XYZ file of C-alpha atoms in Angstrom:
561
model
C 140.522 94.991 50.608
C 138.785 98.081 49.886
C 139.191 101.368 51.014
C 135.783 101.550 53.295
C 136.099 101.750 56.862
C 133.391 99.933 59.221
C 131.855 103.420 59.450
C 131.094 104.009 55.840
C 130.423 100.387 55.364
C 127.177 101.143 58.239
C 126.456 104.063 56.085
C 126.238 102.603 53.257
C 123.817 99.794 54.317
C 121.490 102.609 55.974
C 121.455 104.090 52.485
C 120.314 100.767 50.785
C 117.727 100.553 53.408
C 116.172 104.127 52.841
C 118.259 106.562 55.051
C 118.957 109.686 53.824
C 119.632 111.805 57.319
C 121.570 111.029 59.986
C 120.369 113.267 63.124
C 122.691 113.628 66.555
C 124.890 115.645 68.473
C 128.671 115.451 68.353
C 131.071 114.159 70.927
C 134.589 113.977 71.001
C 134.382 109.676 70.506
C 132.311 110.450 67.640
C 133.822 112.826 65.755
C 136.291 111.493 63.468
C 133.107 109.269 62.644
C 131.250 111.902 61.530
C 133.832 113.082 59.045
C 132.822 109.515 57.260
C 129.456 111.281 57.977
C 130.277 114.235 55.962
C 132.241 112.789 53.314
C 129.405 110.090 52.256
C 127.192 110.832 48.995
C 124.122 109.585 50.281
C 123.940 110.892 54.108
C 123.321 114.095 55.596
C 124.134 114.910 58.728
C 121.424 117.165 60.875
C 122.777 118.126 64.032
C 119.936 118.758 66.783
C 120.623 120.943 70.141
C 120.241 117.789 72.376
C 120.312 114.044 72.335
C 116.986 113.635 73.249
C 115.928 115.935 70.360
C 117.836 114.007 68.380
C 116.629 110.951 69.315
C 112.996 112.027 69.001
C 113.682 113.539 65.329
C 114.969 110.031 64.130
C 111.659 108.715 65.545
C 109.669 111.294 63.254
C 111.735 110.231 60.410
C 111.202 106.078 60.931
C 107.428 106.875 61.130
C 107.686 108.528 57.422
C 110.737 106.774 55.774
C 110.407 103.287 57.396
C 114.261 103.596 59.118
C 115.794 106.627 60.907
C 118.796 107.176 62.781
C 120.593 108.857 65.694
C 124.340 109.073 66.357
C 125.740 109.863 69.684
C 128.670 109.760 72.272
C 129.028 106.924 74.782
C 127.216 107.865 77.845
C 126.510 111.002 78.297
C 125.424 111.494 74.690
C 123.439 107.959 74.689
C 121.417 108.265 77.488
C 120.332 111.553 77.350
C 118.508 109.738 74.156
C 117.369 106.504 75.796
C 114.328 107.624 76.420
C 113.960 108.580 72.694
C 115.065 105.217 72.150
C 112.551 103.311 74.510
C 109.607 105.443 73.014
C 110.313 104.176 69.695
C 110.356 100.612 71.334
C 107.248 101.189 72.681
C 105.456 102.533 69.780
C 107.145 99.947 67.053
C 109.247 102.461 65.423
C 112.450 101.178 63.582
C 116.010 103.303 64.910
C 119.088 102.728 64.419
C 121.046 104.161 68.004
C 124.722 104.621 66.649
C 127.196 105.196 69.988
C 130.722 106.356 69.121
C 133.098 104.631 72.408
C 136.526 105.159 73.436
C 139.079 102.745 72.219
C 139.151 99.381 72.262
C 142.926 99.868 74.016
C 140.946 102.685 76.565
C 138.287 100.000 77.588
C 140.978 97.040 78.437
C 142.829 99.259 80.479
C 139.666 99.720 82.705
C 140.552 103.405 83.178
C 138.158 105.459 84.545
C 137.685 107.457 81.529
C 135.189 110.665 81.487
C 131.816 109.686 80.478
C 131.807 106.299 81.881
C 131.147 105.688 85.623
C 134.580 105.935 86.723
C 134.612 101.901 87.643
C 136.537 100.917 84.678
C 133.459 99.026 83.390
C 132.502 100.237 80.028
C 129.483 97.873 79.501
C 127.163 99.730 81.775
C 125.199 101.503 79.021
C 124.932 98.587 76.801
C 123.135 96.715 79.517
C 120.795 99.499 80.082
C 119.905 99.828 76.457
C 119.328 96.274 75.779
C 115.733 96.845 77.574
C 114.288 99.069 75.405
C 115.878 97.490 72.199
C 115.377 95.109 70.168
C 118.728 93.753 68.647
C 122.151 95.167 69.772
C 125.435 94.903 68.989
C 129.380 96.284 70.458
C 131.359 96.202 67.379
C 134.620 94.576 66.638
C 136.810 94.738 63.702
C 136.513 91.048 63.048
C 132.251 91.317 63.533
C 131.582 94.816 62.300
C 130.161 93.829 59.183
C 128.084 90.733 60.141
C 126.685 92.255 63.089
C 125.525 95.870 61.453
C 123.607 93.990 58.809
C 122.323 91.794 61.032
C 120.951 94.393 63.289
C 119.752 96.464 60.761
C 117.711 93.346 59.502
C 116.113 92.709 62.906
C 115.461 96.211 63.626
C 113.349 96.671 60.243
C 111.731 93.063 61.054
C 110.741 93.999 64.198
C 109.802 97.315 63.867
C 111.757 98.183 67.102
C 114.961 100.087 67.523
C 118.612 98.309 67.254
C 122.126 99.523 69.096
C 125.186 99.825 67.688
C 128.228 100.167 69.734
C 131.430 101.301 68.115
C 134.915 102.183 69.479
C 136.622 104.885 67.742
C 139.241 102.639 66.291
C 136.977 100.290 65.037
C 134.670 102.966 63.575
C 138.169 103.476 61.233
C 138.655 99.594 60.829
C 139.194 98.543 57.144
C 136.765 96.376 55.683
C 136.382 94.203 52.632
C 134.583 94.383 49.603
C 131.109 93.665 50.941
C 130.033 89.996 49.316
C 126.417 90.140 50.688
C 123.614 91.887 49.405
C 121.897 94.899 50.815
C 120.030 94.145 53.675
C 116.541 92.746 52.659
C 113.532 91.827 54.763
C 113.242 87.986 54.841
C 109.417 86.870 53.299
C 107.470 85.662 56.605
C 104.456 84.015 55.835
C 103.817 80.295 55.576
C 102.020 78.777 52.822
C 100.411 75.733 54.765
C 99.326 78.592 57.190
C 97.584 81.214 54.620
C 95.722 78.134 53.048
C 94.330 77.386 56.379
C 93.510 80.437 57.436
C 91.948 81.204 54.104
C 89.583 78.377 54.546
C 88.559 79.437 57.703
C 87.841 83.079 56.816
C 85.418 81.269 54.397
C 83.619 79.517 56.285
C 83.521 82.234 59.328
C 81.871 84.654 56.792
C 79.488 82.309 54.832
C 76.961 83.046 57.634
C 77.907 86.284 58.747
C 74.943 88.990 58.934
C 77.059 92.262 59.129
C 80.779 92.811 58.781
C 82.971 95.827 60.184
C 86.689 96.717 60.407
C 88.738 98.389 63.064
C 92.257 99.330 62.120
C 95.651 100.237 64.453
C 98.726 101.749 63.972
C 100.289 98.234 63.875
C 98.935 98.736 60.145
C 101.682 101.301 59.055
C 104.216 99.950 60.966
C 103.762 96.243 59.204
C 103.821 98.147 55.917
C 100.536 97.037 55.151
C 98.215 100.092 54.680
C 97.952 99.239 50.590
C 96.766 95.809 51.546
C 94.009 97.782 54.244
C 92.940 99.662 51.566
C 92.259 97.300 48.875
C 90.271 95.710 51.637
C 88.088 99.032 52.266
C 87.475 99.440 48.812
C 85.202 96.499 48.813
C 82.961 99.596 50.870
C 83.664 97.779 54.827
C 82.545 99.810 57.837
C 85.331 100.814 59.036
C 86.975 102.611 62.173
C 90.485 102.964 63.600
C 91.838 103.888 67.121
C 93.072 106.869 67.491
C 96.471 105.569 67.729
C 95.605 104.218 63.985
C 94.248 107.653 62.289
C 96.947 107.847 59.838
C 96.263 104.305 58.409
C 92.733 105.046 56.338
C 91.396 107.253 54.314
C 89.038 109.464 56.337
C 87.043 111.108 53.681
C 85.706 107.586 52.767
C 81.626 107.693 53.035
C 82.479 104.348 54.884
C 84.835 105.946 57.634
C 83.140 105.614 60.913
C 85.253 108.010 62.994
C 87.664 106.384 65.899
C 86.680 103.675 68.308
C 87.620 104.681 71.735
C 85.507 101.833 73.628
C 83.072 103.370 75.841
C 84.270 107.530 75.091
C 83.379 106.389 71.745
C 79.973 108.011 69.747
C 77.450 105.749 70.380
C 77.171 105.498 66.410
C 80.849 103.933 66.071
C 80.272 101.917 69.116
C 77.318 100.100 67.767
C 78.450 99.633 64.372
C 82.066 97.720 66.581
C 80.707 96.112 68.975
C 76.910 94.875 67.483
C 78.980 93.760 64.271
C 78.359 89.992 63.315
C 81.589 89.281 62.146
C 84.648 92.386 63.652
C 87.572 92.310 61.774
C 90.401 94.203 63.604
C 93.441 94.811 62.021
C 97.012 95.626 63.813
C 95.152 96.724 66.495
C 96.971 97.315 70.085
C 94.870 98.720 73.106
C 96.198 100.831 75.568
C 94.506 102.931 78.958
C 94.558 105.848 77.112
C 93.280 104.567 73.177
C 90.209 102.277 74.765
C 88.565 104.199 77.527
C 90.846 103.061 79.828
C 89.989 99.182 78.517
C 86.610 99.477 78.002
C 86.306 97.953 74.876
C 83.757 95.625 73.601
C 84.511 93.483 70.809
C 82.814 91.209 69.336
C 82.615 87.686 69.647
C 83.195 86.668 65.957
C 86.997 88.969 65.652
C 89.538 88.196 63.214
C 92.117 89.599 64.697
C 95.009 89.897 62.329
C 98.856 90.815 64.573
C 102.021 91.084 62.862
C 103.185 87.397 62.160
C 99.875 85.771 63.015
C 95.999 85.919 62.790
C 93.576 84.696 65.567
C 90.102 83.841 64.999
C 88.291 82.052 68.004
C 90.803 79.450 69.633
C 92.686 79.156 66.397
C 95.982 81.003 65.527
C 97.848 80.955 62.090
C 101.056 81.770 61.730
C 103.456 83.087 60.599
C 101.636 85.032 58.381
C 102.394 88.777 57.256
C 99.548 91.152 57.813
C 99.619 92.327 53.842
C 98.931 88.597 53.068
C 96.500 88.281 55.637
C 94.558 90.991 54.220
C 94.712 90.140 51.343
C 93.263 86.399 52.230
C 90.489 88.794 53.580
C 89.946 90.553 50.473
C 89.462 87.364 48.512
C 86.951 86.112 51.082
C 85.002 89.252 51.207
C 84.959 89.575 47.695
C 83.540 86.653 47.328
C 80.773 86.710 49.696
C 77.382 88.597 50.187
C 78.165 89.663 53.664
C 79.474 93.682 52.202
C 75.987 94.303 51.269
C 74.551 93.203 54.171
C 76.888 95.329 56.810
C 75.968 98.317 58.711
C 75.098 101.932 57.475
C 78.162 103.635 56.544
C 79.735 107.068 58.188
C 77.714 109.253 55.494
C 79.219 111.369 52.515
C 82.660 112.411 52.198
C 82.422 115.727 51.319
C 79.859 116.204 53.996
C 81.981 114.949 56.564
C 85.629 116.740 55.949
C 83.945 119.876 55.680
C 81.337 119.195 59.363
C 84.089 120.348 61.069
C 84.674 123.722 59.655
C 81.370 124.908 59.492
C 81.300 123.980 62.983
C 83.660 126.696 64.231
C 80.323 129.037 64.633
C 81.047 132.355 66.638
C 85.337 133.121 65.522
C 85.608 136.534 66.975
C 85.180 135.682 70.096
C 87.775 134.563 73.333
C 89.467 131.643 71.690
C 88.246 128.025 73.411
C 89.685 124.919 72.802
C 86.329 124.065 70.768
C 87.123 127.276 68.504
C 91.066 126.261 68.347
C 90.620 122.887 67.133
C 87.730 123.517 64.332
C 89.705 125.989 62.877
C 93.225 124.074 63.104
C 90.807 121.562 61.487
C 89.625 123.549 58.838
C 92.347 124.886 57.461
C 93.825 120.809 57.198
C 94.852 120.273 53.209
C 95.817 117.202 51.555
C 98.884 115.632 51.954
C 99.537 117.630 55.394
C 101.861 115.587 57.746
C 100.243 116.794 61.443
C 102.319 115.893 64.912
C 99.722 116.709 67.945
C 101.195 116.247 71.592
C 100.079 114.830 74.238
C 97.612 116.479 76.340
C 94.985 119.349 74.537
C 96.707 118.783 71.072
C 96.487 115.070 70.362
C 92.826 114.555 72.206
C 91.533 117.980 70.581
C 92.051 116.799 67.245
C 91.250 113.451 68.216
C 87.708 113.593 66.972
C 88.191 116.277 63.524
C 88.106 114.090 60.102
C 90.493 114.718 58.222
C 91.255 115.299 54.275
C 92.562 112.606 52.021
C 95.875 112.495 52.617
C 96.753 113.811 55.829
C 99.208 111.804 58.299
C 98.170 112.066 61.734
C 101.029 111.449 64.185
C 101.714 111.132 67.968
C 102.655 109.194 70.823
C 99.875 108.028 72.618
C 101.580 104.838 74.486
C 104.918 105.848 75.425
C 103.254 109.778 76.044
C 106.071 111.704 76.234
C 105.196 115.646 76.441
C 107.421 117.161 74.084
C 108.244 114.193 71.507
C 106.289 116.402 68.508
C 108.214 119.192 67.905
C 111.944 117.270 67.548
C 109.846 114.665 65.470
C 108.515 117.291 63.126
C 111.993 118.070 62.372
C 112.474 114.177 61.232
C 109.003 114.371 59.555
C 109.553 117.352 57.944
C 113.084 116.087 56.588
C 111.862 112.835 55.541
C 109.218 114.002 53.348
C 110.027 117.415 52.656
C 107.212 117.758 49.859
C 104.435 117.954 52.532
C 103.403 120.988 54.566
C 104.935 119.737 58.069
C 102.195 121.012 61.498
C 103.050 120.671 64.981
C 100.386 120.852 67.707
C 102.022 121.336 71.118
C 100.823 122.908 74.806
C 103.208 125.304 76.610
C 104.915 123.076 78.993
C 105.761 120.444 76.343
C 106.989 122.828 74.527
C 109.100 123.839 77.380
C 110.798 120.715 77.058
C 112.043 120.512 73.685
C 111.834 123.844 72.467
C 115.395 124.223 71.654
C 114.741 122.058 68.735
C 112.906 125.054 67.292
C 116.520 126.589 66.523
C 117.111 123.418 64.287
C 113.729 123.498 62.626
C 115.094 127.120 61.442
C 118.073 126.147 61.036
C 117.733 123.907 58.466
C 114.781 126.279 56.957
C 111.596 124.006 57.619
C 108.455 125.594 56.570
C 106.256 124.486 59.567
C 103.532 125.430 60.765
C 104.127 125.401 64.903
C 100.987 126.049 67.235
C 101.722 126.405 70.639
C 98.529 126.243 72.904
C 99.317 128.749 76.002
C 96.992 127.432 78.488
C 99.327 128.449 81.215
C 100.457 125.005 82.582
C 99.683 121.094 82.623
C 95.801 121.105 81.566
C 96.051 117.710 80.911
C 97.057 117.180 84.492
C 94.972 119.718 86.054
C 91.603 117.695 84.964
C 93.356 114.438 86.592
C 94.423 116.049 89.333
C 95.100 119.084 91.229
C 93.234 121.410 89.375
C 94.592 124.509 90.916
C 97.562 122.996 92.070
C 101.116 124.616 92.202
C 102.718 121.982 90.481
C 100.744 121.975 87.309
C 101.644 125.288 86.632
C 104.575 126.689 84.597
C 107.376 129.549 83.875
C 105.256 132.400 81.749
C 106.986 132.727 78.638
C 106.697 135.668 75.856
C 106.926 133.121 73.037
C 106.505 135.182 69.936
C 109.617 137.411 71.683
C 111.667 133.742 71.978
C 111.088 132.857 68.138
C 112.501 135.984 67.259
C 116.153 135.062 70.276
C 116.042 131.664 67.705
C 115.922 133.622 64.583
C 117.979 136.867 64.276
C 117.538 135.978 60.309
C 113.700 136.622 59.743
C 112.558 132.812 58.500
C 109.879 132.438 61.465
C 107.129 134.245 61.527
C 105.722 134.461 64.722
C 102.026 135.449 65.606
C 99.434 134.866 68.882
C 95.948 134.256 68.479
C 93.113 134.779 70.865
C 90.471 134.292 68.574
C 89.712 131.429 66.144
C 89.599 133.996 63.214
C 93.507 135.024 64.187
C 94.398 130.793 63.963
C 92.403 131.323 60.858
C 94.572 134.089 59.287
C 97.956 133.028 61.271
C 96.794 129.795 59.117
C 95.335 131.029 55.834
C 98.562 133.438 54.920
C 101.444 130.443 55.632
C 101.997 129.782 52.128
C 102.327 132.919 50.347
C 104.706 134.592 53.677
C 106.988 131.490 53.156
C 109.194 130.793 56.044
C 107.737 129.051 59.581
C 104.484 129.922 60.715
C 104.880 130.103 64.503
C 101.433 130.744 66.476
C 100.840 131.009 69.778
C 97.124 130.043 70.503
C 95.959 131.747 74.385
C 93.235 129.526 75.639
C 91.449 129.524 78.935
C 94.005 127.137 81.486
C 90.891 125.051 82.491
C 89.235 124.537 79.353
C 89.330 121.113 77.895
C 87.964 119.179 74.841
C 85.230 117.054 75.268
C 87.059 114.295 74.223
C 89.930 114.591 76.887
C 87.831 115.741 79.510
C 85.513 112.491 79.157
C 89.357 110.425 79.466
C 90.836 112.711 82.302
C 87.540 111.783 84.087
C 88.073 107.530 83.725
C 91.874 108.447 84.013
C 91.343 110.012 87.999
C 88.969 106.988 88.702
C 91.579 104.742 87.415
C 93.975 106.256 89.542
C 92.406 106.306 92.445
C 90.613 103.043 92.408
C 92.103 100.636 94.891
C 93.643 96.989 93.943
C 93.898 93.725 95.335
């Protein structure tokens, strides 16, 4: 017997698998856990100001570091982060939820004990939870150590988030020396299957006039963006979603710009949809990423999932995207069809720098045209950028971007608010990038308390808050002068200084795209966070979301059978 306890023996494990932070809150059936916390060599603790915060920053880290983690008290604690935890469901994010219970000796007396319901059932929450996770487990002395690393291992195989239950006595449970090894991703793909599908790719392309590529976000998530790139080296069309922006290279003279089915330039569109042969690549379509499904793919698609690839009628599997890819690579390689595809998206340098020498007229009233060619502008390599839902995400939507740069949000689950908590994660999980956060007023709103902990733990962000005086976003759906699209008026440079009585933020407001310019151009050599508020007209849009709030409304309105 050794002297771990079941809690350091699940800290340890998160350590082999990449986890360096452990964000939550505490609560009184977590806290002599969190001394384990403290104590460990490997994991840090970062306390956020609320669960859902919390929740959200683990997200940020998962998307950077490949695991993250949140740690909170039963009830109360946990679902006040459940709707972290179902966002990072939804978008394929890996997260460990860690809930600290009362007692195994509490829950067989049935009391009704605070946090619970009061009905002496103390299964309630794990029933809820099991929805919107993917593996899940209420720990036991006797299963503790079985049961973490095998949710752990289905968590990172499924790219979804796992739930771990643990009692406060059982948290202190001895353990033994551990006799397995770290927990390791099991290898996926079947031989018999990549042989097939490698003769088929073959043949499919033998005849094949043109070929072009569309990449998702699945990409990252599978771990397979070095595989996608050794494919686009061969000089492939290519375009992603805008989901998927993070997962190429977009100063590539092959980079198309995003596919956005029928709100996409009629360029990108034709080089998709008239392709001979499409090959699309963890690729998932949602309302918001296709024109509200208006999509046109090709006939001839490769379509290549995590676990399987279908072309035509025919589906291999299992197959891991990397070795899928690189099946592709082979294939492509091999044939004449590369030569023979479409134009490409023009020269690189020509294309990063379009968008700043489009800002034209800076001294002017700042636009949402103005706000985003200058955000874009000032873009460097390497930048890790978090845009909200709303003006952020769809204003940048369109801006190429320098080698480098991740581009982050949550299109699917569409949270307003998830950025600036998952910045925080971001920002902690790669702390050698320059960490952005692009967020409207009344997201901000909602998670601006997290703010404190970006200070707190002395992040040097860059935090743009776009004060368009309520719910733009909603306003061009509906109700455009409505009452309920509109918000509390805030003095937000005069709240950055309530957060910081120690000088680290530096807070500034823009009205014209040469003030985002400077706010912008003097980040580095003030030090500290860069906090700018950016006053735009509340019924100006990009062209980009205005085209989707306009299929959005006739969405919504449109009757069904």
């Amino acid at each position: 017997m050794s002297d771990a306890n079941v809690m350091t023996h699940l800290l340890d494990r998160l350590a082999e698998a990449g986890v360096e932070k452990l964000f939550g809150v505490p609560g009184d059936f977590t806290l002599a856990m969190l001394d384990d916390v403290e104590a460990h060599p490997s994991i840090e603790w970062v306390g956020c100001a609320n669960e859902l915060g919390a929740g959200y920053a683990a997200d940020g880290y998962a998307r950077l570091r490949g695991l993250g983690a949140v740690c909170t008290t039963f009830g109360v604690g946990e679902l006040s982060a459940i709707n972290a935890i179902a966002a990072a469901y939804a978008e394929h994010v890996p997260v460990i939820h860690i809930v600290g219970a009362p007692t195994t000796a509490t829950q067989a007396a049935a009391r009704a004990t605070h946090h619970t319901l009061g009905d002496g059932d103390f299964h309630h929450f794990a029933r809820m939870t099991a929805e919107v996770t993917h593996a899940q487990a209420e720990l036991t002395a006797e299963n503790a150590v079985d049961e973490i690393d095998r949710v752990i291992r289905e968590t990172l195989a499924a790219r979804r988030p796992g739930y771990l239950v643990i009692p406060a006595d059982v948290a202190k449970a001895p353990v033994p020396e551990p006799t397995h090894p770290p927990v390791e991703e099991a290898p996926l793909t079947a031989a018999g299957a990549l042989e097939q599908l490698r003769d088929a790719v073959r043949v499919e392309l033998a005849t094949a006039r043109s070929v072009a590529l569309l990449a998702g976000i699945l990409v990252q998530r599978m771990g397979a963006e070095p595989a996608l790139h050794d494919v686009l080296a061969l000089g492939i069309p290519h375009a992603v979603t805008l989901w998927g922006r993070r997962v190429v290279d977009e100063s590539s003279p092959h980079y198309l710009g995003p596919y956005i089915g029928a709100v996409s330039t009629p360029e990108t569109c034709a080089a998709i949809e008239d392709a001979d042969v499409l090959i699309a690549v963890g690729v998932q379509f949602t309302d918001l990423m296709s024109g509200f499904f208006s999509q046109r793919l090709p006939a001839k698609t490769i379509e290549i999932t995590p676990g399987s690839v279908h072309l035509g009628l025919r589906t291999f599997e299992p197959i891991e995207m990397s070795d899928a890819l690189e099946v592709l690579r082979e294939a492509l390689a091999e044939s004449a069809v590369v030569g023979r595809s479409a134009p490409d998206g023009g020269t690189p340098d020509a294309a990063v720098v379009a968008d700043a020498e489009a800002v034209g007229a800076t001294d002017g009233p700042l636009d949402q045209t103005g706000l985003w060619n200058a955000v874009a502008a000032h873009l460097q390599a390497g930048d890790v950028v978090i845009a909200d839902q709303g003006t952020s995400f769809y204003g940048m939507g369109t801006h190429r971007m320098p080698t480098g740069v991740t581009f982050m949000g949550q299109p699917l689950w569409a949270a307003i608010g998830y950025t600036l908590p998952a910045l925080l994660g971001a920002a902690l999980a790669a702390p050698e990038r320059r960490p952005i956060v692009l967020i409207g007023d009344g997201a901000a709103q909602l998670t601006i308390a997290e703010l404190g902990t970006l200070i707190r733990n002395r992040v040097p962000a860059i935090v743009l808050v776009v004060n368009n005086s309520g719910y733009t976003v909603e306003r061009a759906i509906h109700g455009l002068t409505e009452a309920y699209n509109d918000i509390a008026a805030w003095n937000w440079t005069a709240l950055v200084s309530a957060f910081d009585p120690n000088g680290f933020a530096h807070p500034f407001t823009a009205r014209t795209a040469d003030e985002v310019s400077a706010a912008f151009a003097g980040h580095a050599d003030r030090g500290g966070l860069t906090f700018i508020e950016a006053v735009v007209p509340p019924l100006d849009l990009p062209p980009l979301l205005a085209a989707l709030a306009e299929q959005a409304s006739r969405a919504n309105s449109s009757s069904h059978d």
